[in-house]
Amino acid sequence: NNRIVIYDNFMRNSLKDKKLNDHSNLTIIEGDILDYEYLSKSMIDSEIIIHCAAIAGIDTVIKDPVLTMKVNMIGSANVLDAASYLKRLERLVCFSTSEVFGMLERQGRIFTAIVDNVTAETLMNEIINHAEKGSVFYTDKFKSYKSLKFYGKHISIDHGKEFGKGRRHINGLEGFWSFAKERLLKYHGVSKSYFHLYLKEMEFRYNYRKENIYHKLLKIHFGPFSA
């Protein structure tokens, strides 16, 4: 007789046709993830929390990057903070369906791009322009990657079953997105017009994270010098 609570702002109204009112053990609360006080009250006595609230889709990200950052990062921080006070909490699971595009060489450099959409044609064009034919590609199960088998060896990872085994993982790329989100949050919002530059800044910082960034920038601008 477990009780289930759904907390949602119904921005996409994806639950309207689910006929959830027929379930006696289900409570639906309309609320915003950015409303910490209301969110924390709604989480009282929770034993298991599944957090999947995020603004998804690259088009939405480009349209309103500031709101995207607030919901995806500050909202997630609200969930984690509220959960830290729950005495009966057994498990908290966080995930998002948001599509992002980036490529990471194994033990190498990251490449990121803002794309108009996430169709197979668009993503394959980016891959062809920035990766050698015949390479081994590790991806999740996103359908637009299926054409990779014609460009190299494609190994897809079903995150519904496992997150990786041996070399079969995309942990490096996922690590970059965590790296970028953590630093973008410190800006307290970014301009839509300059979002691509913020993204490239994160790419640059990640690729040279083991070097002195200040010296690297001086070298790029003025050429080699003696420290």
mmCIF file of C-alpha atoms in Angstrom:
data_model
loop_
_atom_site.group_PDB
_atom_site.id
_atom_site.type_symbol
_atom_site.label_atom_id
_atom_site.label_comp_id
_atom_site.label_asym_id
_atom_site.label_seq_id
_atom_site.Cartn_x
_atom_site.Cartn_y
_atom_site.Cartn_z
ATOM 1 C CA ASN A 1 0.000 0.000 0.000
ATOM 2 C CA ASN A 2 2.677 2.471 -0.964
ATOM 3 C CA ARG A 3 1.537 6.031 -1.625
ATOM 4 C CA ILE A 4 2.830 7.763 -4.744
ATOM 5 C CA VAL A 5 3.062 11.544 -5.099
ATOM 6 C CA ILE A 6 3.604 13.279 -8.448
ATOM 7 C CA TYR A 7 4.902 16.855 -8.208
ATOM 8 C CA ASP A 8 4.736 18.711 -11.537
ATOM 9 C CA ASN A 9 4.077 22.192 -12.946
ATOM 10 C CA PHE A 10 2.260 20.734 -16.006
ATOM 11 C CA MET A 11 4.141 23.003 -18.393
ATOM 12 C CA ARG A 12 3.942 20.269 -21.049
ATOM 13 C CA ASN A 13 0.729 18.774 -19.633
ATOM 14 C CA SER A 14 1.946 15.306 -20.585
ATOM 15 C CA LEU A 15 -0.161 13.680 -17.853
ATOM 16 C CA LYS A 16 -3.535 14.943 -19.045
ATOM 17 C CA ASP A 17 -4.484 11.750 -20.914
ATOM 18 C CA LYS A 18 -3.112 9.247 -18.395
ATOM 19 C CA LYS A 19 -6.338 8.865 -16.339
ATOM 20 C CA LEU A 20 -4.310 8.907 -13.140
ATOM 21 C CA ASN A 21 -7.243 9.959 -10.977
ATOM 22 C CA ASP A 22 -8.439 6.337 -10.973
ATOM 23 C CA HIS A 23 -5.584 5.327 -8.668
ATOM 24 C CA SER A 24 -6.514 5.641 -5.000
ATOM 25 C CA ASN A 25 -2.908 5.586 -3.772
ATOM 26 C CA LEU A 26 -1.793 8.422 -6.075
ATOM 27 C CA THR A 27 -1.633 12.116 -5.176
ATOM 28 C CA ILE A 28 -0.908 14.762 -7.817
ATOM 29 C CA ILE A 29 0.486 18.112 -6.665
ATOM 30 C CA GLU A 30 0.795 21.049 -9.041
ATOM 31 C CA GLY A 31 3.923 22.948 -8.099
ATOM 32 C CA ASP A 32 7.179 24.378 -9.415
ATOM 33 C CA ILE A 33 10.558 22.811 -8.726
ATOM 34 C CA LEU A 34 11.967 26.311 -8.162
ATOM 35 C CA ASP A 35 9.532 26.833 -5.258
ATOM 36 C CA TYR A 36 11.745 25.309 -2.582
ATOM 37 C CA GLU A 37 9.341 25.724 0.340
ATOM 38 C CA TYR A 38 6.387 24.076 -1.426
ATOM 39 C CA LEU A 39 8.616 21.384 -2.930
ATOM 40 C CA SER A 40 10.141 20.460 0.418
ATOM 41 C CA LYS A 41 6.709 20.243 2.063
ATOM 42 C CA SER A 42 5.521 17.939 -0.730
ATOM 43 C CA MET A 43 8.507 15.642 -0.150
ATOM 44 C CA ILE A 44 7.863 15.115 3.573
ATOM 45 C CA ASP A 45 7.924 11.422 4.631
ATOM 46 C CA SER A 46 9.196 10.280 1.210
ATOM 47 C CA GLU A 47 11.180 7.045 1.187
ATOM 48 C CA ILE A 48 12.057 6.951 -2.518
ATOM 49 C CA ILE A 49 12.390 10.018 -4.767
ATOM 50 C CA ILE A 50 12.614 9.848 -8.560
ATOM 51 C CA HIS A 51 13.640 13.239 -9.927
ATOM 52 C CA CYS A 52 13.101 13.610 -13.682
ATOM 53 C CA ALA A 53 12.087 17.279 -13.873
ATOM 54 C CA ALA A 54 14.094 19.036 -16.564
ATOM 55 C CA ILE A 55 13.618 21.269 -19.563
ATOM 56 C CA ALA A 56 14.347 18.940 -22.466
ATOM 57 C CA GLY A 57 15.196 19.486 -26.112
ATOM 58 C CA ILE A 58 17.982 21.554 -27.669
ATOM 59 C CA ASP A 59 15.457 23.915 -29.272
ATOM 60 C CA THR A 60 14.062 24.808 -25.855
ATOM 61 C CA VAL A 61 17.545 25.270 -24.430
ATOM 62 C CA ILE A 62 18.457 27.759 -27.153
ATOM 63 C CA LYS A 63 15.132 29.587 -26.853
ATOM 64 C CA ASP A 64 15.492 30.217 -23.123
ATOM 65 C CA PRO A 65 18.907 29.155 -21.770
ATOM 66 C CA VAL A 66 18.480 31.098 -18.519
ATOM 67 C CA LEU A 67 15.271 29.296 -17.546
ATOM 68 C CA THR A 68 16.843 26.018 -18.651
ATOM 69 C CA MET A 69 19.773 26.490 -16.294
ATOM 70 C CA LYS A 70 17.518 27.507 -13.418
ATOM 71 C CA VAL A 71 15.185 24.531 -13.766
ATOM 72 C CA ASN A 72 17.814 21.906 -14.552
ATOM 73 C CA MET A 73 20.411 22.973 -11.995
ATOM 74 C CA ILE A 74 18.806 25.110 -9.288
ATOM 75 C CA GLY A 75 15.733 22.879 -9.417
ATOM 76 C CA SER A 76 17.867 19.772 -9.010
ATOM 77 C CA ALA A 77 19.752 21.448 -6.166
ATOM 78 C CA ASN A 78 16.412 22.143 -4.462
ATOM 79 C CA VAL A 79 15.488 18.459 -4.673
ATOM 80 C CA LEU A 80 18.842 17.345 -3.268
ATOM 81 C CA ASP A 81 18.751 19.882 -0.458
ATOM 82 C CA ALA A 82 15.183 19.037 0.554
ATOM 83 C CA ALA A 83 15.995 15.325 0.398
ATOM 84 C CA SER A 84 18.943 15.763 2.762
ATOM 85 C CA TYR A 85 16.499 16.475 5.615
ATOM 86 C CA LEU A 86 14.363 13.367 5.077
ATOM 87 C CA LYS A 87 14.954 10.807 7.815
ATOM 88 C CA ARG A 88 13.138 7.948 6.052
ATOM 89 C CA LEU A 89 14.725 8.414 2.623
ATOM 90 C CA GLU A 90 16.106 5.174 1.172
ATOM 91 C CA ARG A 91 16.998 6.191 -2.368
ATOM 92 C CA LEU A 92 17.026 9.218 -4.673
ATOM 93 C CA VAL A 93 17.255 8.723 -8.440
ATOM 94 C CA CYS A 94 17.897 11.654 -10.811
ATOM 95 C CA PHE A 95 17.670 11.529 -14.589
ATOM 96 C CA SER A 96 16.691 13.689 -17.553
ATOM 97 C CA THR A 97 15.561 13.082 -21.119
ATOM 98 C CA SER A 98 17.180 16.268 -22.384
ATOM 99 C CA GLU A 99 19.107 15.749 -25.657
ATOM 100 C CA VAL A 100 22.666 17.094 -25.661
ATOM 101 C CA PHE A 101 25.405 16.654 -28.251
ATOM 102 C CA GLY A 102 29.082 16.327 -27.592
ATOM 103 C CA MET A 103 31.980 14.066 -28.532
ATOM 104 C CA LEU A 104 34.868 13.024 -26.320
ATOM 105 C CA GLU A 105 37.986 11.210 -27.439
ATOM 106 C CA ARG A 106 38.804 8.373 -25.087
ATOM 107 C CA GLN A 107 41.210 10.005 -22.606
ATOM 108 C CA GLY A 108 41.194 13.044 -24.904
ATOM 109 C CA ARG A 109 39.495 16.293 -25.886
ATOM 110 C CA ILE A 110 35.838 17.235 -25.809
ATOM 111 C CA PHE A 111 33.951 18.818 -28.714
ATOM 112 C CA THR A 112 30.546 20.458 -28.277
ATOM 113 C CA ALA A 113 28.086 22.070 -30.648
ATOM 114 C CA ILE A 114 24.720 23.780 -30.578
ATOM 115 C CA VAL A 115 22.586 22.117 -33.238
ATOM 116 C CA ASP A 116 19.245 23.082 -34.758
ATOM 117 C CA ASN A 117 17.769 19.673 -34.000
ATOM 118 C CA VAL A 118 18.822 16.166 -33.013
ATOM 119 C CA THR A 119 17.864 14.282 -36.170
ATOM 120 C CA ALA A 120 20.165 11.575 -37.485
ATOM 121 C CA GLU A 121 21.202 13.796 -40.404
ATOM 122 C CA THR A 122 22.196 16.707 -38.175
ATOM 123 C CA LEU A 123 24.161 14.639 -35.682
ATOM 124 C CA MET A 124 25.865 12.568 -38.378
ATOM 125 C CA ASN A 125 27.029 15.755 -40.120
ATOM 126 C CA GLU A 126 28.688 16.899 -36.893
ATOM 127 C CA ILE A 127 30.263 13.488 -36.360
ATOM 128 C CA ILE A 128 31.581 13.250 -39.927
ATOM 129 C CA ASN A 129 33.075 16.744 -39.669
ATOM 130 C CA HIS A 130 34.872 16.053 -36.393
ATOM 131 C CA ALA A 131 35.641 12.329 -36.205
ATOM 132 C CA GLU A 132 37.646 9.972 -38.405
ATOM 133 C CA LYS A 133 35.831 7.324 -40.401
ATOM 134 C CA GLY A 134 36.409 3.869 -38.967
ATOM 135 C CA SER A 135 36.559 5.085 -35.373
ATOM 136 C CA VAL A 136 34.885 3.177 -32.556
ATOM 137 C CA PHE A 137 31.875 5.135 -31.266
ATOM 138 C CA TYR A 138 30.285 4.587 -27.855
ATOM 139 C CA THR A 139 26.836 6.147 -27.435
ATOM 140 C CA ASP A 140 23.594 5.704 -25.557
ATOM 141 C CA LYS A 141 20.562 4.171 -27.306
ATOM 142 C CA PHE A 142 19.309 7.441 -28.821
ATOM 143 C CA LYS A 143 17.815 6.549 -32.209
ATOM 144 C CA SER A 144 19.676 9.217 -34.206
ATOM 145 C CA TYR A 145 22.966 7.385 -33.613
ATOM 146 C CA LYS A 146 21.880 4.249 -35.481
ATOM 147 C CA SER A 147 23.538 5.419 -38.710
ATOM 148 C CA LEU A 148 26.946 5.364 -37.023
ATOM 149 C CA LYS A 149 27.357 1.722 -38.049
ATOM 150 C CA PHE A 150 27.953 2.961 -41.610
ATOM 151 C CA TYR A 151 30.776 5.291 -40.505
ATOM 152 C CA GLY A 152 32.624 3.160 -37.983
ATOM 153 C CA LYS A 153 32.158 0.575 -35.270
ATOM 154 C CA HIS A 154 29.164 1.554 -33.145
ATOM 155 C CA ILE A 155 28.666 0.274 -29.612
ATOM 156 C CA SER A 156 25.455 1.462 -27.970
ATOM 157 C CA ILE A 157 24.866 1.280 -24.231
ATOM 158 C CA ASP A 158 21.416 0.632 -22.847
ATOM 159 C CA HIS A 159 21.289 2.710 -19.670
ATOM 160 C CA GLY A 160 18.080 0.950 -18.766
ATOM 161 C CA LYS A 161 20.154 -2.182 -18.134
ATOM 162 C CA GLU A 162 23.618 -0.917 -17.228
ATOM 163 C CA PHE A 163 25.744 2.233 -17.219
ATOM 164 C CA GLY A 164 28.879 0.587 -18.441
ATOM 165 C CA LYS A 165 31.163 -2.413 -18.370
ATOM 166 C CA GLY A 166 34.887 -2.198 -18.995
ATOM 167 C CA ARG A 167 35.399 0.199 -21.911
ATOM 168 C CA ARG A 168 31.714 0.090 -22.812
ATOM 169 C CA HIS A 169 30.622 3.379 -21.240
ATOM 170 C CA ILE A 170 30.221 7.100 -21.891
ATOM 171 C CA ASN A 171 31.183 8.188 -18.394
ATOM 172 C CA GLY A 172 33.793 10.611 -19.709
ATOM 173 C CA LEU A 173 31.244 12.562 -21.716
ATOM 174 C CA GLU A 174 28.727 12.502 -18.885
ATOM 175 C CA GLY A 175 31.505 13.795 -16.648
ATOM 176 C CA PHE A 176 31.975 16.786 -18.934
ATOM 177 C CA TRP A 177 28.290 17.727 -18.756
ATOM 178 C CA SER A 178 28.482 17.632 -14.958
ATOM 179 C CA PHE A 179 31.659 19.740 -15.127
ATOM 180 C CA ALA A 180 29.937 22.306 -17.383
ATOM 181 C CA LYS A 181 26.671 22.491 -15.439
ATOM 182 C CA GLU A 182 28.455 23.041 -12.140
ATOM 183 C CA ARG A 183 30.386 26.019 -13.529
ATOM 184 C CA LEU A 184 27.532 27.534 -15.533
ATOM 185 C CA LEU A 185 25.438 27.599 -12.383
ATOM 186 C CA LYS A 186 27.899 30.057 -10.837
ATOM 187 C CA TYR A 187 27.044 32.648 -13.496
ATOM 188 C CA HIS A 188 23.475 32.909 -12.123
ATOM 189 C CA GLY A 189 22.058 32.915 -15.651
ATOM 190 C CA VAL A 190 23.570 33.408 -19.105
ATOM 191 C CA SER A 191 22.583 35.532 -22.088
ATOM 192 C CA LYS A 192 20.782 33.734 -24.916
ATOM 193 C CA SER A 193 22.899 35.649 -27.442
ATOM 194 C CA TYR A 194 26.141 34.413 -25.910
ATOM 195 C CA PHE A 195 25.172 30.914 -24.820
ATOM 196 C CA HIS A 196 27.332 29.350 -27.545
ATOM 197 C CA LEU A 197 30.347 31.208 -26.149
ATOM 198 C CA TYR A 198 29.647 29.994 -22.615
ATOM 199 C CA LEU A 199 29.466 26.448 -23.973
ATOM 200 C CA LYS A 200 32.779 26.841 -25.788
ATOM 201 C CA GLU A 201 34.312 28.296 -22.634
ATOM 202 C CA MET A 202 33.336 25.132 -20.781
ATOM 203 C CA GLU A 203 34.819 23.064 -23.611
ATOM 204 C CA PHE A 204 38.100 25.011 -23.430
ATOM 205 C CA ARG A 205 38.314 24.802 -19.634
ATOM 206 C CA TYR A 206 37.672 21.054 -19.711
ATOM 207 C CA ASN A 207 40.196 20.333 -22.454
ATOM 208 C CA TYR A 208 42.922 22.254 -20.601
ATOM 209 C CA ARG A 209 41.816 21.545 -17.029
ATOM 210 C CA LYS A 210 45.209 20.039 -16.174
ATOM 211 C CA GLU A 211 47.121 23.080 -17.456
ATOM 212 C CA ASN A 212 47.524 26.666 -16.306
ATOM 213 C CA ILE A 213 44.617 28.354 -18.130
ATOM 214 C CA TYR A 214 46.136 31.826 -17.742
ATOM 215 C CA HIS A 215 49.406 30.779 -19.391
ATOM 216 C CA LYS A 216 47.486 28.904 -22.083
ATOM 217 C CA LEU A 217 45.460 32.002 -23.008
ATOM 218 C CA LEU A 218 48.595 34.165 -23.099
ATOM 219 C CA LYS A 219 50.286 31.643 -25.388
ATOM 220 C CA ILE A 220 47.277 31.545 -27.730
ATOM 221 C CA HIS A 221 47.085 35.340 -27.902
ATOM 222 C CA PHE A 222 50.765 36.333 -27.907
ATOM 223 C CA GLY A 223 52.544 33.138 -28.961
ATOM 224 C CA PRO A 224 55.129 31.071 -27.033
ATOM 225 C CA PHE A 225 56.807 32.774 -24.091
ATOM 226 C CA SER A 226 59.138 31.930 -21.231
ATOM 227 C CA ALA A 227 57.467 31.710 -17.833
#
